[in-house]
Amino acid sequence: MGKDTGNSSNDYKGNTLGSVRELVIPDAQGGQRLDQALSALLPEFSRNRIQNWIRARKIVVDDAFAVTKMKVSGGEAVRVEIEPDVGATPDAPQDIPLDVVFEDASLLVVNKPVGLVVHPGSGNPHGTLLNALLHRVPQVAELPRAGIVHRLDKDTSGLLVVAKTLQAHTDLVRQLQARTVKREYLALLYGEVDHNGTVNAPLARDPFNRTKRTVHHAGKEAVTHYEVVERFPGVTLVRCKLETGRTHQIRVHMQHIGHPLVGEQVYGAGRRSHHRITFPRQALHAERLGLLHPVRGAYMQWECALPSDFAALLGALRDGTAWES
């Protein structure tokens, strides 16, 4: 049905300069918005990217530039000029060992250790997960953020999935947007949590500190479900299930309900207690990850054990040696 022209003669790559895709809208898609129809016909590209191409006059429908929100009837001839992805990274590959839980031609699931930063940034220009991925899987250099579709904070351990192809990247982004990716975390909270619950509180940037997030009515929707796993005097181990995946979501939500994470340095400062537990980071671990395989369509789930420091902390709580005055 579709064909590639220009520089794309064999395997099609979305970042190839000068590539053009020509296709015809099937009658079955009549009545749909153009971006919706093209999203189905070009699954290797996100809908947002297609919308950007429409605004940039990179898409022509029946010899006229496409416009946003236009609908198709079926039978239209469409020409798409493929723009390189400005989100593709130029960062340098680095030989950094990774704890790979699963890998195939489409996906890479890693157990991220405490201390490993996911993306390069201020204060962390290299030595990140992204640099490690560029060394292990060089082709991800052509993908937005080297295939990383979600993130974990530097001091949060656990499971993280990476796309190895554009098709997988697009599919995983859509699954995250549809909230069908299962993400479960173990978190150790100050206070005695007496029941399971849900925090439905929108999150926005803190107006006084741009690196922090805060609950705010004008923020983005954020929903965290939590259930009690184990109780100790003064602290509770809970499992948090993310419905959305906002920055610092669990850390902010737990502080919001009066139960900041043990070891929390950013969102736990307001906690009043004569006692504390010495732990050098937030006690948060991404234990489980589940999703639909972007090619096979089968549901897959992974689980990883607690890192040694978190496991040792729970052991100290069980034998009563974790608290200090």
Coordinates of C-alpha atoms in Angstrom, one line a residue, residues 33-324:
R33 CA -8.6 12.6 11.5
L34 CA -5.6 12.7 9.3
D35 CA -3.1 12.3 12.2
Q36 CA -5.1 9.4 13.5
A37 CA -5.2 7.6 10.1
L38 CA -1.4 8.2 9.6
S39 CA -0.6 7.0 13.1
A40 CA -2.2 3.6 12.2
L41 CA -0.5 3.5 8.7
L42 CA 2.9 4.6 10.1
P43 CA 3.1 2.9 13.5
E44 CA 6.9 3.5 13.7
F45 CA 6.1 7.2 14.3
S46 CA 4.3 8.7 17.2
R47 CA 1.1 10.7 16.7
N48 CA 2.7 13.7 18.2
R49 CA 5.5 13.6 15.7
I50 CA 3.0 13.3 12.8
Q51 CA 1.1 16.3 14.1
N52 CA 4.4 18.3 14.2
W53 CA 5.0 17.4 10.6
I54 CA 1.5 18.6 9.6
R55 CA 2.2 22.0 11.3
A56 CA 5.6 22.2 9.6
R57 CA 4.0 21.5 6.2
K58 CA 5.7 18.2 5.7
I59 CA 2.5 16.4 4.8
V60 CA 0.6 16.9 1.5
V61 CA -2.8 15.5 0.9
D62 CA -4.1 15.4 -2.7
D63 CA -1.5 18.1 -3.7
A64 CA -2.4 20.5 -0.9
F65 CA -0.7 21.0 2.5
A66 CA -2.4 19.1 5.3
V67 CA -3.9 21.1 8.1
T68 CA -4.3 20.1 11.7
K69 CA -7.6 18.4 12.7
M70 CA -8.5 17.7 9.0
K71 CA -10.5 14.6 8.4
V72 CA -10.0 12.1 5.6
S73 CA -12.7 10.4 3.5
G74 CA -10.6 7.5 2.1
G75 CA -8.8 7.3 -1.1
E76 CA -6.6 10.5 -0.6
A77 CA -3.0 10.4 -1.8
V78 CA -0.7 11.4 1.0
R79 CA 3.0 12.4 0.8
V80 CA 4.9 12.5 4.0
E81 CA 8.4 14.1 4.2
I82 CA 10.2 12.4 7.0
E83 CA 12.0 14.9 9.3
P84 CA 14.9 13.7 11.4
D85 CA 14.0 13.4 15.1
V86 CA 15.6 16.3 16.9
G87 CA 15.3 14.2 20.1
A88 CA 17.8 11.7 18.8
T89 CA 20.9 11.9 21.0
P90 CA 24.5 12.7 19.9
D91 CA 25.9 11.5 23.3
A92 CA 29.0 9.3 23.5
P93 CA 28.8 5.6 24.1
Q94 CA 30.4 4.3 27.2
D95 CA 31.2 0.8 28.3
I96 CA 29.2 0.7 31.5
P97 CA 28.0 -2.7 32.8
L98 CA 24.2 -3.3 32.8
D99 CA 22.2 -5.8 34.7
V100 CA 20.0 -7.0 31.8
V101 CA 16.9 -8.9 32.8
F102 CA 15.5 -9.5 29.3
E103 CA 16.6 -8.7 25.8
D104 CA 15.4 -9.5 22.3
A105 CA 15.4 -7.6 19.0
S106 CA 12.8 -5.1 20.2
L107 CA 13.3 -4.6 23.9
L108 CA 15.8 -4.3 26.6
V109 CA 14.8 -4.5 30.3
V110 CA 17.4 -3.5 32.8
N111 CA 17.6 -3.6 36.6
K112 CA 19.0 -0.1 37.2
P113 CA 21.3 0.1 40.2
V114 CA 21.2 2.9 42.8
G115 CA 23.4 5.8 41.7
L116 CA 23.1 5.3 38.0
V117 CA 21.6 8.4 36.3
V118 CA 19.3 7.7 33.4
H119 CA 19.8 10.7 31.2
P120 CA 22.8 13.1 30.9
G121 CA 22.2 16.5 32.4
S122 CA 23.5 19.2 34.6
G123 CA 26.0 17.7 37.0
N124 CA 25.8 14.3 35.1
P125 CA 27.2 14.9 31.6
H126 CA 28.3 11.2 31.2
G127 CA 28.3 7.9 32.9
T128 CA 24.6 7.5 32.5
L129 CA 22.3 4.7 31.4
L130 CA 21.9 6.4 28.1
N131 CA 25.7 6.3 27.5
A132 CA 25.7 2.6 28.4
L133 CA 22.9 1.9 26.0
L134 CA 24.7 3.6 23.1
H135 CA 27.6 1.3 23.7
R136 CA 25.6 -1.9 24.1
V137 CA 23.0 -1.2 21.4
P138 CA 24.5 1.4 18.9
Q139 CA 21.4 1.6 16.8
V140 CA 19.4 3.3 19.6
A141 CA 21.3 6.5 18.7
E142 CA 18.7 7.0 16.0
L143 CA 15.8 6.9 18.5
P144 CA 14.5 9.6 20.8
R145 CA 16.4 9.5 24.1
A146 CA 18.2 6.4 22.9
G147 CA 15.0 4.4 23.3
I148 CA 14.4 5.3 26.9
V149 CA 10.6 5.7 27.3
H150 CA 10.4 6.2 31.1
R151 CA 12.9 6.9 33.8
L152 CA 13.9 6.2 37.4
D153 CA 15.5 8.7 39.7
K154 CA 19.2 8.4 40.3
D155 CA 18.7 6.8 43.8
T156 CA 15.8 4.6 42.9
S157 CA 16.6 1.1 41.9
G158 CA 14.8 -1.4 39.7
L159 CA 13.3 -2.3 36.4
L160 CA 13.3 0.0 33.3
V161 CA 12.4 -0.9 29.7
V162 CA 14.2 0.5 26.7
A163 CA 13.1 0.3 23.1
K164 CA 15.6 -1.0 20.5
T165 CA 13.6 -0.1 17.4
L166 CA 11.4 2.9 16.3
Q167 CA 8.4 0.6 16.1
A168 CA 8.9 -0.6 19.7
H169 CA 9.5 2.9 20.9
T170 CA 6.3 4.2 19.3
D171 CA 4.3 1.3 20.7
L172 CA 5.7 1.6 24.2
V173 CA 5.0 5.3 24.3
R174 CA 1.4 4.6 23.3
Q175 CA 1.1 1.9 26.0
L176 CA 2.4 4.4 28.6
Q177 CA -0.1 7.0 27.4
A178 CA -2.9 4.4 27.5
R179 CA -1.8 3.4 31.1
T180 CA -1.5 -0.2 30.2
V181 CA 2.1 -0.6 31.3
K182 CA 2.2 -2.1 34.8
R183 CA 4.7 -0.5 37.2
E184 CA 4.9 -1.6 40.8
Y185 CA 7.3 -0.2 43.4
L186 CA 8.2 -1.2 47.0
A187 CA 8.5 1.9 49.2
L188 CA 9.3 2.1 52.9
L189 CA 7.3 4.9 54.5
Y190 CA 7.6 6.7 57.9
G191 CA 4.4 6.2 59.9
E192 CA 2.0 3.4 60.4
V193 CA -0.2 3.1 57.3
D194 CA -3.3 1.4 58.5
H195 CA -5.1 0.7 55.2
N196 CA -4.6 0.5 51.4
G197 CA -5.6 3.5 49.4
T198 CA -5.2 5.7 46.4
V199 CA -3.7 9.2 46.0
N200 CA -5.3 11.1 43.2
A201 CA -3.5 14.5 43.3
P202 CA -2.3 16.5 40.3
L203 CA 1.4 17.3 40.2
A204 CA 3.2 20.5 38.9
R205 CA 6.6 22.0 39.1
D206 CA 7.3 23.7 42.4
P207 CA 7.2 27.5 41.7
F208 CA 9.9 28.1 44.2
N209 CA 12.2 25.2 43.1
R210 CA 12.1 24.1 39.5
T211 CA 13.8 20.7 40.3
K212 CA 11.0 19.7 42.6
R213 CA 7.3 18.8 42.1
T214 CA 4.4 19.7 44.2
V215 CA 0.7 18.9 44.4
H216 CA -1.2 21.6 42.7
H217 CA -4.8 21.8 41.3
A218 CA -3.4 23.1 37.9
G219 CA -0.9 20.3 37.6
K220 CA -1.1 17.1 35.5
E221 CA -3.2 14.2 36.6
A222 CA -1.3 11.8 38.9
V223 CA -2.7 8.7 40.4
T224 CA -0.9 6.3 42.8
H225 CA -2.4 3.2 44.3
Y226 CA -0.8 1.8 47.4
E227 CA -1.2 -1.4 49.5
V228 CA 0.4 -2.4 52.8
V229 CA 3.0 -5.2 52.5
E230 CA 4.5 -5.3 56.0
R231 CA 4.2 -3.2 59.1
F232 CA 6.9 -2.3 61.6
P233 CA 6.8 0.1 64.6
G234 CA 7.0 3.5 63.1
V235 CA 7.4 2.6 59.5
T236 CA 5.4 0.7 56.8
L237 CA 6.5 -1.2 53.7
V238 CA 4.0 -0.6 50.9
R239 CA 3.6 -1.5 47.2
C240 CA 2.8 1.4 45.0
K241 CA 1.2 0.9 41.7
L242 CA 1.4 3.7 39.2
E243 CA -1.5 4.6 37.1
T244 CA 0.4 7.7 35.7
G245 CA 4.1 8.2 35.7
R246 CA 4.9 11.8 36.7
T247 CA 8.3 13.0 37.9
H248 CA 8.9 12.1 41.6
Q249 CA 5.2 10.9 41.7
I250 CA 5.5 8.3 44.5
R251 CA 7.8 10.5 46.6
V252 CA 5.5 13.5 46.4
H253 CA 2.3 11.6 46.8
M254 CA 3.5 9.7 49.9
Q255 CA 4.7 13.0 51.5
H256 CA 1.4 14.5 50.6
I257 CA -0.5 11.9 52.7
G258 CA 1.9 12.4 55.6
H259 CA 4.1 9.3 55.0
P260 CA 7.4 10.4 53.4
L261 CA 9.8 7.8 52.3
V262 CA 12.6 6.7 54.6
G263 CA 15.8 8.3 53.4
E264 CA 13.9 11.0 51.5
Q265 CA 16.1 14.1 51.3
V266 CA 13.9 16.3 49.2
Y267 CA 10.3 15.7 50.2
G268 CA 10.7 14.5 53.7
A269 CA 12.1 17.6 55.4
G270 CA 8.9 18.5 57.0
R271 CA 8.5 15.3 58.9
R272 CA 8.5 15.7 62.7
S273 CA 10.0 12.9 64.7
H274 CA 12.4 12.4 67.5
H275 CA 13.7 9.3 65.8
R276 CA 15.0 8.5 62.4
I277 CA 16.4 5.7 60.3
T278 CA 19.8 6.2 58.8
F279 CA 19.5 5.4 55.1
P280 CA 21.4 7.3 52.4
R281 CA 18.7 7.5 49.8
Q282 CA 14.9 7.2 49.3
A283 CA 13.8 3.7 50.1
L284 CA 12.2 3.1 46.7
H285 CA 12.6 0.1 44.4
A286 CA 10.9 -0.6 41.0
E287 CA 10.1 -4.3 41.7
R288 CA 7.7 -5.3 38.8
L289 CA 7.2 -4.2 35.2
G290 CA 4.6 -5.6 32.8
L291 CA 3.7 -4.7 29.2
L292 CA 2.5 -6.0 25.9
H293 CA 5.4 -7.0 23.6
P294 CA 5.4 -4.4 20.8
V295 CA 5.8 -7.0 18.1
R296 CA 4.3 -10.3 19.4
G297 CA 1.5 -8.6 21.4
A298 CA 1.9 -11.1 24.3
Y299 CA 1.8 -9.8 27.8
M300 CA 5.2 -10.0 29.6
Q301 CA 6.1 -9.3 33.2
W302 CA 9.4 -9.1 35.0
E303 CA 10.3 -8.9 38.7
C304 CA 13.6 -8.1 40.4
A305 CA 14.8 -8.6 44.0
L306 CA 15.5 -5.7 46.3
P307 CA 19.1 -4.3 46.2
S308 CA 21.3 -5.3 49.1
D309 CA 21.0 -2.0 51.0
F310 CA 17.2 -2.0 51.0
A311 CA 17.0 -5.7 51.9
A312 CA 19.5 -5.1 54.8
L313 CA 17.3 -2.2 56.0
L314 CA 14.3 -4.5 56.2
G315 CA 16.3 -7.1 58.0
A316 CA 17.4 -4.5 60.6
L317 CA 13.8 -3.5 61.1
R318 CA 12.7 -7.0 61.7
D319 CA 15.4 -7.5 64.4
G320 CA 14.8 -4.1 65.9
T321 CA 18.2 -2.5 65.1
A322 CA 17.3 0.0 62.5
W323 CA 16.2 2.9 64.6
E324 CA 18.4 5.5 66.2

